[in-house]
Amino acid sequence: MKLIKWLLLLFIWLALFSSIAVTWSLLNLPETESIQISRQPSITFLDKDGRIIASYGDVYGQSIQFSDLPENLINAVIVTEDKSFFSHPGVDFRGVIRAAITNIKKRRIVQGGSTITQQLAKNLFLTPERSFTRKLHELILSFWLEMRFSKEQILSIYLNRVYLGSGTYGVQAASEKYFNKKVEDLSLYESAVIASLLKAPSKYNPIANFELSKKRASLVLNNMAKNNMISIKEVNKAKFNNTKYSKFTNAPKSTRYFVDWLLPRVKSYVGEIEKDLIVRTTLDVKLQKIAEKSLINVNSKFESAEQSSLVALDLNGGIIAMIGGTDYGDTQFNRVTQAKRQPGSAFKLFVYLAGLESGFSPNDTIVDSRIDIEGWSPKNYKNEYIGEVTLREAFSKSINTVAVKISETIGREKVIDVAKSMGITSPILNSPSLALGTSEVTLLELTSAYNVLANNGNGVFSYGIRSIEDTDGEILFSRKLQGTGKVLESSIVGKMTRMMEQTIESGTGRNAKLNRPAAGKTGTSQSLRDAWFIGFTSNIVVGVWFGNDNDSPMKKITGGTAPAILWKDFMTAAHQDITPKGLSYEFDEPEAKKLNNDKINRIIKKSKDLEKRKNFFDSIIENFF
């Protein structure tokens, strides 16, 4: 009788305590009028085929209705997270007891008793803190969710909000991130991978830990079979087909150079970012991977260059690959867009174009001989002169004296005008050494200038963003493809392109020779401080640079060695499935003439006298005023 009395008393006190606790919890429940999450807007960058290459902020996919969820995904989630989801009232009391017994036996927490509804309540309304109050709130809110929403609605809300690794929230974002497809198109194996992420998104991330992800997905498939959701035959077929996911569509680390370059441009196009954005870019992840692999491969063979960079453009000016340095983790400085270096002989393109526009012809002959301009005398690479040569031969062998003679004969202003008209925006010094590329430029602007030739003389703008939209599909910015009009006459383009083809066929660019028509030019600055190769096929234009950030000389690296080899390595792989096609240009070879070397020397001397007079009068004006 006494025991019954004490048990009754204990029951009363427990009931009272529980009533007080529930009442207090109900009075202090968090706001449930809205289930919106406060967060910073996200920016998701997609490559030209819609593959995610980078994301900033928390990336939420578009909301998916229950009817759009694949049956395999629903079953995979249920069997992994909450087998009795469709029957319990929000809390699975059997599951809680079962988990408690298991944890006591193992003397550690190996099972959790939370249902999908409880997890949703925690994600929507509560903080991650572990406390009795938070757990009580979770239980009450779970019942509230079950009363307010149907099971189908609860599951769809949960799958639209849950974190699934790599900065993605919701099955739609995860589906696009890992498989580059909409959630409704997920296969059985893909559904198992998504479901396997629910336990530990970082641990089972298929990009970071493919083998662990594969084991976890196999476990999910086996559990689905045990619960009669799929057959053993389907399990075996799904496991067999998973080999095609051994390489996910994640962008290589070098892609960050490109994305970093785009970030400030996004804001300049759309203003203050107040909602989630999707930025569709020109980058091709496949070509980016090829570029990174080629760069690593060639770098290992030329150790005297600490840095190298590569940029590839399509003929519309879109950047399809960009690597700003040997390792983004070591330095984020972008040597494609930020580094200004001397282009060396790669600048001779503008000298010869100006010469062709002034009436010179590729087959005209000129004497490779010593020249003196106010005490400055340019030397050739091998420090020798070969006498009479055609302009075509002089260009392909990159003879310095001939380039200077052409520049001084036609006037440096003409060379500068041609360079600027083709997109060189960096300052160009008007000095005799102009012809040898002593004015610094970026790899991007130089490669973009060569793109004018690939476009048969039409100017194009280089760009990386195709469009910007919000997650509702509203277009906020869309690039209209338009160039700068005709920059070079087609006949001039034809002559210059043929000279560049010969440079690859038999000149300084022989290491860049492909199994298809290609045109290009090597460039080496003073004391081997910079080495370049810029060239194009009928499909893409690619520029390569090698050098050291501290401007120290390299050993035995010229434009015709490491840069030409890297250019060829990348181009060969990039064109693997493309049928060879001739370069598009008109070529009309006029009658050759022998240029009068004495006349050229007189013109150079006259230009020197004029320059002296100009400097004299400038000094008088400066001192007088």
GROMACS .gro file of C-alpha atoms in nm, residues 239-615:
model
  377
  239LYS     CA    1   2.649  -0.117  -5.893
  240PHE     CA    2   2.785  -0.228  -6.231
  241ASN     CA    3   2.690   0.103  -6.392
  242ASN     CA    4   2.842   0.317  -6.118
  243THR     CA    5   3.184   0.305  -6.288
  244LYS     CA    6   3.085   0.593  -6.514
  245TYR     CA    7   3.066   0.817  -6.208
  246SER     CA    8   3.432   0.765  -6.117
  247LYS     CA    9   3.499   1.111  -6.255
  248PHE     CA   10   3.239   1.365  -6.150
  249THR     CA   11   3.193   1.695  -6.329
  250ASN     CA   12   3.367   1.896  -6.061
  251ALA     CA   13   3.585   2.170  -6.204
  252PRO     CA   14   3.962   2.153  -6.141
  253LYS     CA   15   4.119   2.385  -5.884
  254SER     CA   16   4.269   2.604  -6.158
  255THR     CA   17   3.913   2.715  -6.248
  256ARG     CA   18   3.926   2.951  -5.949
  257TYR     CA   19   4.149   3.188  -6.150
  258PHE     CA   20   3.866   3.230  -6.399
  259VAL     CA   21   3.593   3.264  -6.135
  260ASP     CA   22   3.795   3.518  -5.933
  261TRP     CA   23   3.829   3.724  -6.250
  262LEU     CA   24   3.451   3.711  -6.306
  263LEU     CA   25   3.330   3.794  -5.953
  264PRO     CA   26   3.376   4.174  -5.968
  265ARG     CA   27   3.220   4.176  -6.315
  266VAL     CA   28   2.899   4.016  -6.184
  267LYS     CA   29   2.837   4.309  -5.952
  268SER     CA   30   2.924   4.562  -6.225
  269TYR     CA   31   2.660   4.404  -6.451
  270VAL     CA   32   2.371   4.365  -6.204
  271GLY     CA   33   2.451   4.605  -5.920
  272GLU     CA   34   2.402   4.512  -5.555
  273ILE     CA   35   2.342   4.138  -5.517
  274GLU     CA   36   2.023   4.085  -5.315
  275LYS     CA   37   1.908   3.743  -5.436
  276ASP     CA   38   2.053   3.414  -5.550
  277LEU     CA   39   2.219   3.437  -5.889
  278ILE     CA   40   2.313   3.187  -6.158
  279VAL     CA   41   2.602   3.301  -6.378
  280ARG     CA   42   2.635   3.118  -6.708
  281THR     CA   43   2.992   3.141  -6.832
  282THR     CA   44   3.191   3.058  -7.144
  283LEU     CA   45   3.428   2.814  -6.971
  284ASP     CA   46   3.446   2.452  -7.086
  285VAL     CA   47   3.529   2.225  -6.790
  286LYS     CA   48   3.660   1.952  -7.021
  287LEU     CA   49   3.906   2.191  -7.186
  288GLN     CA   50   4.000   2.336  -6.847
  289LYS     CA   51   4.095   1.988  -6.727
  290ILE     CA   52   4.295   1.929  -7.045
  291ALA     CA   53   4.475   2.262  -6.998
  292GLU     CA   54   4.559   2.187  -6.635
  293LYS     CA   55   4.688   1.840  -6.720
  294SER     CA   56   4.899   1.972  -7.010
  295LEU     CA   57   5.042   2.253  -6.798
  296ILE     CA   58   5.142   2.018  -6.516
  297ASN     CA   59   5.295   1.772  -6.762
  298VAL     CA   60   5.509   2.030  -6.947
  299ASN     CA   61   5.606   2.223  -6.632
  300SER     CA   62   5.770   1.914  -6.489
  301LYS     CA   63   6.016   1.915  -6.780
  302PHE     CA   64   6.117   2.282  -6.753
  303GLU     CA   65   6.211   2.357  -6.394
  304SER     CA   66   6.378   2.696  -6.452
  305ALA     CA   67   6.036   2.858  -6.496
  306GLU     CA   68   5.848   2.891  -6.167
  307GLN     CA   69   5.525   2.999  -6.334
  308SER     CA   70   5.328   2.942  -6.651
  309SER     CA   71   4.982   3.036  -6.768
  310LEU     CA   72   4.741   2.958  -7.050
  311VAL     CA   73   4.425   3.109  -7.192
  312ALA     CA   74   4.204   2.970  -7.469
  313LEU     CA   75   3.938   3.165  -7.658
  314ASP     CA   76   3.670   3.061  -7.902
  315LEU     CA   77   3.634   3.266  -8.219
  316ASN     CA   78   3.357   3.475  -8.059
  317GLY     CA   79   3.597   3.589  -7.786
  318GLY     CA   80   3.459   3.361  -7.516
  319ILE     CA   81   3.719   3.234  -7.270
  320ILE     CA   82   3.694   2.853  -7.273
  321ALA     CA   83   3.997   2.778  -7.054
  322MET     CA   84   4.209   2.991  -6.822
  323ILE     CA   85   4.498   2.894  -6.594
  324GLY     CA   86   4.656   3.188  -6.419
  325GLY     CA   87   4.951   3.005  -6.262
  326THR     CA   88   5.103   2.671  -6.172
  327ASP     CA   89   4.913   2.633  -5.843
  328TYR     CA   90   4.614   2.836  -5.726
  329GLY     CA   91   4.671   2.712  -5.371
  330ASP     CA   92   5.016   2.874  -5.362
  331THR     CA   93   4.919   3.204  -5.519
  332GLN     CA   94   4.593   3.348  -5.648
  333PHE     CA   95   4.771   3.608  -5.864
  334ASN     CA   96   4.636   3.565  -6.218
  335ARG     CA   97   4.913   3.575  -6.477
  336VAL     CA   98   4.661   3.576  -6.760
  337THR     CA   99   4.481   3.896  -6.660
  338GLN     CA  100   4.699   4.070  -6.399
  339ALA     CA  101   5.064   4.015  -6.495
  340LYS     CA  102   5.208   4.263  -6.744
  341ARG     CA  103   5.518   4.124  -6.913
  342GLN     CA  104   5.728   4.199  -7.219
  343PRO     CA  105   5.592   4.002  -7.517
  344GLY     CA  106   5.924   3.998  -7.700
  345SER     CA  107   5.899   3.876  -8.059
  346ALA     CA  108   5.527   3.796  -8.018
  347PHE     CA  109   5.479   4.173  -8.064
  348LYS     CA  110   5.633   4.153  -8.413
  349LEU     CA  111   5.290   4.052  -8.538
  350PHE     CA  112   5.186   4.418  -8.523
  351VAL     CA  113   5.510   4.534  -8.687
  352TYR     CA  114   5.464   4.305  -8.987
  353LEU     CA  115   5.092   4.384  -9.013
  354ALA     CA  116   5.175   4.754  -9.023
  355GLY     CA  117   5.438   4.678  -9.286
  356LEU     CA  118   5.192   4.482  -9.500
  357GLU     CA  119   4.939   4.766  -9.474
  358SER     CA  120   5.214   5.006  -9.584
  359GLY     CA  121   5.276   4.811  -9.904
  360PHE     CA  122   5.534   4.549  -9.808
  361SER     CA  123   5.484   4.191  -9.926
  362PRO     CA  124   5.583   3.859  -9.760
  363ASN     CA  125   5.817   3.772 -10.048
  364ASP     CA  126   5.990   4.110 -10.055
  365THR     CA  127   6.358   4.081  -9.965
  366ILE     CA  128   6.551   4.284  -9.711
  367VAL     CA  129   6.903   4.264  -9.574
  368ASP     CA  130   6.955   4.128  -9.225
  369SER     CA  131   7.246   4.347  -9.118
  370ARG     CA  132   7.367   4.559  -8.833
  371ILE     CA  133   7.167   4.871  -8.767
  372ASP     CA  134   7.243   5.161  -8.534
  373ILE     CA  135   6.985   5.399  -8.390
  374GLU     CA  136   7.141   5.662  -8.166
  375GLY     CA  137   7.388   5.415  -8.025
  376TRP     CA  138   7.132   5.134  -7.988
  377SER     CA  139   7.196   4.833  -8.205
  378PRO     CA  140   6.956   4.536  -8.182
  379LYS     CA  141   7.108   4.189  -8.191
  380ASN     CA  142   6.958   3.867  -8.322
  381TYR     CA  143   6.907   3.564  -8.099
  382LYS     CA  144   7.223   3.387  -8.219
  383ASN     CA  145   7.410   3.717  -8.250
  384GLU     CA  146   7.467   3.678  -8.624
  385TYR     CA  147   7.339   3.826  -8.952
  386ILE     CA  148   7.240   3.614  -9.253
  387GLY     CA  149   7.217   3.882  -9.521
  388GLU     CA  150   6.931   3.902  -9.771
  389VAL     CA  151   6.606   3.735  -9.658
  390THR     CA  152   6.237   3.755  -9.748
  391LEU     CA  153   6.002   3.913  -9.498
  392ARG     CA  154   5.832   3.575  -9.467
  393GLU     CA  155   6.160   3.410  -9.369
  394ALA     CA  156   6.253   3.695  -9.137
  395PHE     CA  157   5.921   3.659  -8.955
  396SER     CA  158   5.936   3.280  -8.926
  397LYS     CA  159   6.294   3.298  -8.793
  398SER     CA  160   6.206   3.600  -8.578
  399ILE     CA  161   6.498   3.814  -8.697
  400ASN     CA  162   6.520   4.123  -8.480
  401THR     CA  163   6.704   4.359  -8.718
  402VAL     CA  164   6.445   4.317  -8.993
  403ALA     CA  165   6.156   4.391  -8.755
  404VAL     CA  166   6.329   4.710  -8.637
  405LYS     CA  167   6.403   4.818  -8.995
  406ILE     CA  168   6.037   4.774  -9.091
  407SER     CA  169   5.916   4.962  -8.783
  408GLU     CA  170   6.154   5.252  -8.836
  409THR     CA  171   6.080   5.269  -9.209
  410ILE     CA  172   5.701   5.288  -9.183
  411GLY     CA  173   5.703   5.480  -8.855
  412ARG     CA  174   5.647   5.351  -8.504
  413GLU     CA  175   5.315   5.535  -8.480
  414LYS     CA  176   5.180   5.308  -8.750
  415VAL     CA  177   5.280   5.000  -8.549
  416ILE     CA  178   5.125   5.142  -8.232
  417ASP     CA  179   4.801   5.225  -8.417
  418VAL     CA  180   4.773   4.869  -8.550
  419ALA     CA  181   4.835   4.719  -8.204
  420LYS     CA  182   4.573   4.942  -8.043
  421SER     CA  183   4.318   4.875  -8.315
  422MET     CA  184   4.354   4.501  -8.245
  423GLY     CA  185   4.285   4.541  -7.872
  424ILE     CA  186   4.615   4.623  -7.700
  425THR     CA  187   4.512   4.861  -7.422
  426SER     CA  188   4.836   4.869  -7.219
  427PRO     CA  189   5.065   5.171  -7.278
  428ILE     CA  190   5.309   5.125  -7.568
  429LEU     CA  191   5.639   5.312  -7.552
  430ASN     CA  192   5.739   5.492  -7.872
  431SER     CA  193   6.104   5.387  -7.883
  432PRO     CA  194   6.327   5.203  -8.132
  433SER     CA  195   6.295   4.884  -7.924
  434LEU     CA  196   5.917   4.894  -7.978
  435ALA     CA  197   5.949   4.637  -8.257
  436LEU     CA  198   6.108   4.385  -8.021
  437GLY     CA  199   5.816   4.387  -7.775
  438THR     CA  200   5.961   4.584  -7.485
  439SER     CA  201   5.625   4.736  -7.384
  440GLU     CA  202   5.445   4.518  -7.131
  441VAL     CA  203   5.108   4.354  -7.201
  442THR     CA  204   4.889   4.087  -7.042
  443LEU     CA  205   4.852   3.740  -7.188
  444LEU     CA  206   4.476   3.793  -7.229
  445GLU     CA  207   4.502   4.113  -7.431
  446LEU     CA  208   4.777   3.973  -7.654
  447THR     CA  209   4.585   3.650  -7.720
  448SER     CA  210   4.270   3.853  -7.787
  449ALA     CA  211   4.460   4.058  -8.045
  450TYR     CA  212   4.564   3.740  -8.228
  451ASN     CA  213   4.194   3.646  -8.232
  452VAL     CA  214   4.141   3.925  -8.486
  453LEU     CA  215   4.341   3.723  -8.739
  454ALA     CA  216   4.151   3.404  -8.655
  455ASN     CA  217   3.833   3.603  -8.732
  456ASN     CA  218   3.959   3.710  -9.075
  457GLY     CA  219   4.029   4.065  -8.960
  458ASN     CA  220   3.714   4.127  -8.756
  459GLY     CA  221   3.757   4.256  -8.403
  460VAL     CA  222   3.600   4.068  -8.109
  461PHE     CA  223   3.561   4.138  -7.739
  462SER     CA  224   3.697   3.877  -7.498
  463TYR     CA  225   3.451   3.788  -7.224
  464GLY     CA  226   3.363   3.521  -6.968
  465ILE     CA  227   2.994   3.579  -6.879
  466ARG     CA  228   2.717   3.478  -7.119
  467SER     CA  229   2.423   3.562  -6.894
  468ILE     CA  230   2.316   3.622  -6.534
  469GLU     CA  231   1.978   3.519  -6.399
  470ASP     CA  232   1.809   3.467  -6.065
  471THR     CA  233   1.678   3.131  -5.943
  472ASP     CA  234   1.330   3.218  -6.071
  473GLY     CA  235   1.469   3.231  -6.425
  474GLU     CA  236   1.455   3.609  -6.470
  475ILE     CA  237   1.739   3.722  -6.701
  476LEU     CA  238   1.929   4.009  -6.539
  477PHE     CA  239   2.210   4.032  -6.795
  478SER     CA  240   2.264   3.874  -7.135
  479ARG     CA  241   2.564   3.935  -7.358
  480LYS     CA  242   2.495   4.030  -7.715
  481LEU     CA  243   2.770   3.900  -7.939
  482GLN     CA  244   2.909   4.193  -8.129
  483GLY     CA  245   3.257   4.280  -8.241
  484THR     CA  246   3.442   4.601  -8.318
  485GLY     CA  247   3.392   4.571  -8.693
  486LYS     CA  248   3.655   4.518  -8.960
  487VAL     CA  249   4.001   4.585  -8.821
  488LEU     CA  250   4.219   4.434  -9.094
  489GLU     CA  251   4.156   4.381  -9.463
  490SER     CA  252   4.113   4.017  -9.559
  491SER     CA  253   4.406   4.032  -9.800
  492ILE     CA  254   4.635   4.152  -9.519
  493VAL     CA  255   4.504   3.879  -9.290
  494GLY     CA  256   4.578   3.618  -9.558
  495LYS     CA  257   4.939   3.728  -9.603
  496MET     CA  258   5.003   3.748  -9.229
  497THR     CA  259   4.836   3.415  -9.152
  498ARG     CA  260   5.040   3.238  -9.418
  499MET     CA  261   5.358   3.381  -9.263
  500MET     CA  262   5.244   3.254  -8.923
  501GLU     CA  263   5.175   2.911  -9.068
  502GLN     CA  264   5.532   2.898  -9.195
  503THR     CA  265   5.656   2.991  -8.847
  504ILE     CA  266   5.505   2.666  -8.721
  505GLU     CA  267   5.599   2.462  -9.028
  506SER     CA  268   5.968   2.553  -9.046
  507GLY     CA  269   6.043   2.850  -8.822
  508THR     CA  270   6.087   2.915  -8.449
  509GLY     CA  271   5.750   2.753  -8.371
  510ARG     CA  272   5.828   2.405  -8.507
  511ASN     CA  273   5.759   2.248  -8.166
  512ALA     CA  274   5.398   2.363  -8.198
  513LYS     CA  275   5.331   2.178  -8.524
  514LEU     CA  276   4.994   1.997  -8.526
  515ASN     CA  277   4.829   1.744  -8.754
  516ARG     CA  278   4.609   2.025  -8.886
  517PRO     CA  279   4.650   2.380  -9.022
  518ALA     CA  280   4.764   2.623  -8.751
  519ALA     CA  281   4.923   2.965  -8.732
  520GLY     CA  282   5.128   3.117  -8.451
  521LYS     CA  283   5.421   3.319  -8.327
  522THR     CA  284   5.688   3.268  -8.062
  523GLY     CA  285   5.801   3.541  -7.828
  524THR     CA  286   6.107   3.568  -7.605
  525SER     CA  287   6.191   3.881  -7.407
  526GLN     CA  288   6.534   4.009  -7.311
  527SER     CA  289   6.763   3.770  -7.119
  528LEU     CA  290   6.502   3.491  -7.140
  529ARG     CA  291   6.278   3.655  -6.878
  530ASP     CA  292   5.955   3.581  -7.066
  531ALA     CA  293   5.864   3.311  -7.316
  532TRP     CA  294   5.541   3.311  -7.517
  533PHE     CA  295   5.356   3.125  -7.787
  534ILE     CA  296   5.031   3.259  -7.930
  535GLY     CA  297   4.850   3.082  -8.210
  536PHE     CA  298   4.522   2.959  -8.351
  537THR     CA  299   4.346   2.694  -8.556
  538SER     CA  300   4.012   2.727  -8.734
  539ASN     CA  301   3.845   2.657  -8.397
  540ILE     CA  302   4.024   2.823  -8.107
  541VAL     CA  303   4.295   3.075  -8.017
  542VAL     CA  304   4.541   2.992  -7.739
  543GLY     CA  305   4.811   3.194  -7.565
  544VAL     CA  306   5.083   3.053  -7.338
  545TRP     CA  307   5.339   3.228  -7.116
  546PHE     CA  308   5.634   3.102  -6.908
  547GLY     CA  309   5.844   3.306  -6.666
  548ASN     CA  310   5.931   3.391  -6.306
  549ASP     CA  311   5.733   3.632  -6.089
  550ASN     CA  312   6.053   3.804  -5.974
  551ASP     CA  313   6.148   3.867  -6.339
  552SER     CA  314   6.464   3.658  -6.311
  553PRO     CA  315   6.598   3.492  -6.632
  554MET     CA  316   6.510   3.134  -6.717
  555LYS     CA  317   6.753   2.874  -6.846
  556LYS     CA  318   6.716   2.756  -7.205
  557ILE     CA  319   6.347   2.846  -7.223
  558THR     CA  320   6.239   3.044  -7.529
  559GLY     CA  321   5.904   3.086  -7.697
  560GLY     CA  322   5.988   2.795  -7.925
  561THR     CA  323   6.052   2.549  -7.642
  562ALA     CA  324   5.826   2.516  -7.334
  563PRO     CA  325   5.543   2.751  -7.453
  564ALA     CA  326   5.527   2.592  -7.801
  565ILE     CA  327   5.534   2.242  -7.651
  566LEU     CA  328   5.255   2.326  -7.401
  567TRP     CA  329   5.053   2.489  -7.679
  568LYS     CA  330   5.082   2.177  -7.894
  569ASP     CA  331   5.004   1.942  -7.603
  570PHE     CA  332   4.686   2.130  -7.519
  571MET     CA  333   4.579   2.183  -7.880
  572THR     CA  334   4.628   1.817  -7.970
  573ALA     CA  335   4.398   1.700  -7.690
  574ALA     CA  336   4.147   1.983  -7.742
  575HIS     CA  337   4.106   1.895  -8.112
  576GLN     CA  338   4.094   1.519  -8.062
  577ASP     CA  339   3.737   1.480  -8.190
  578ILE     CA  340   3.740   1.773  -8.434
  579THR     CA  341   3.789   1.720  -8.807
  580PRO     CA  342   4.090   1.917  -8.940
  581LYS     CA  343   3.992   2.227  -9.131
  582GLY     CA  344   4.197   2.483  -9.320
  583LEU     CA  345   4.237   2.837  -9.189
  584SER     CA  346   3.994   3.081  -9.348
  585TYR     CA  347   4.169   3.364  -9.528
  586GLU     CA  348   4.227   3.519  -9.867
  587PHE     CA  349   4.581   3.498 -10.001
  588ASP     CA  350   4.695   3.704 -10.296
  589GLU     CA  351   5.074   3.706 -10.342
  590PRO     CA  352   5.183   4.022 -10.529
  591GLU     CA  353   5.504   4.041 -10.725
  592ALA     CA  354   5.805   4.041 -10.494
  593LYS     CA  355   6.049   4.329 -10.485
  594LYS     CA  356   6.390   4.385 -10.339
  595LEU     CA  357   6.382   4.647 -10.067
  596ASN     CA  358   6.656   4.908 -10.092
  597ASN     CA  359   6.862   4.870  -9.778
  598ASP     CA  360   7.043   5.202  -9.833
  599LYS     CA  361   6.709   5.379  -9.868
  600ILE     CA  362   6.586   5.215  -9.549
  601ASN     CA  363   6.899   5.330  -9.365
  602ARG     CA  364   6.846   5.686  -9.494
  603ILE     CA  365   6.484   5.679  -9.372
  604ILE     CA  366   6.600   5.556  -9.031
  605LYS     CA  367   6.867   5.829  -9.018
  606LYS     CA  368   6.609   6.088  -9.117
  607SER     CA  369   6.372   5.968  -8.848
  608LYS     CA  370   6.657   5.995  -8.597
  609ASP     CA  371   6.726   6.354  -8.704
  610LEU     CA  372   6.357   6.440  -8.679
  611GLU     CA  373   6.345   6.284  -8.333
  612LYS     CA  374   6.650   6.486  -8.227
  613ARG     CA  375   6.487   6.807  -8.350
  614LYS     CA  376   6.163   6.719  -8.173
  615ASN     CA  377   6.350   6.655  -7.849
   0.00000   0.00000   0.00000
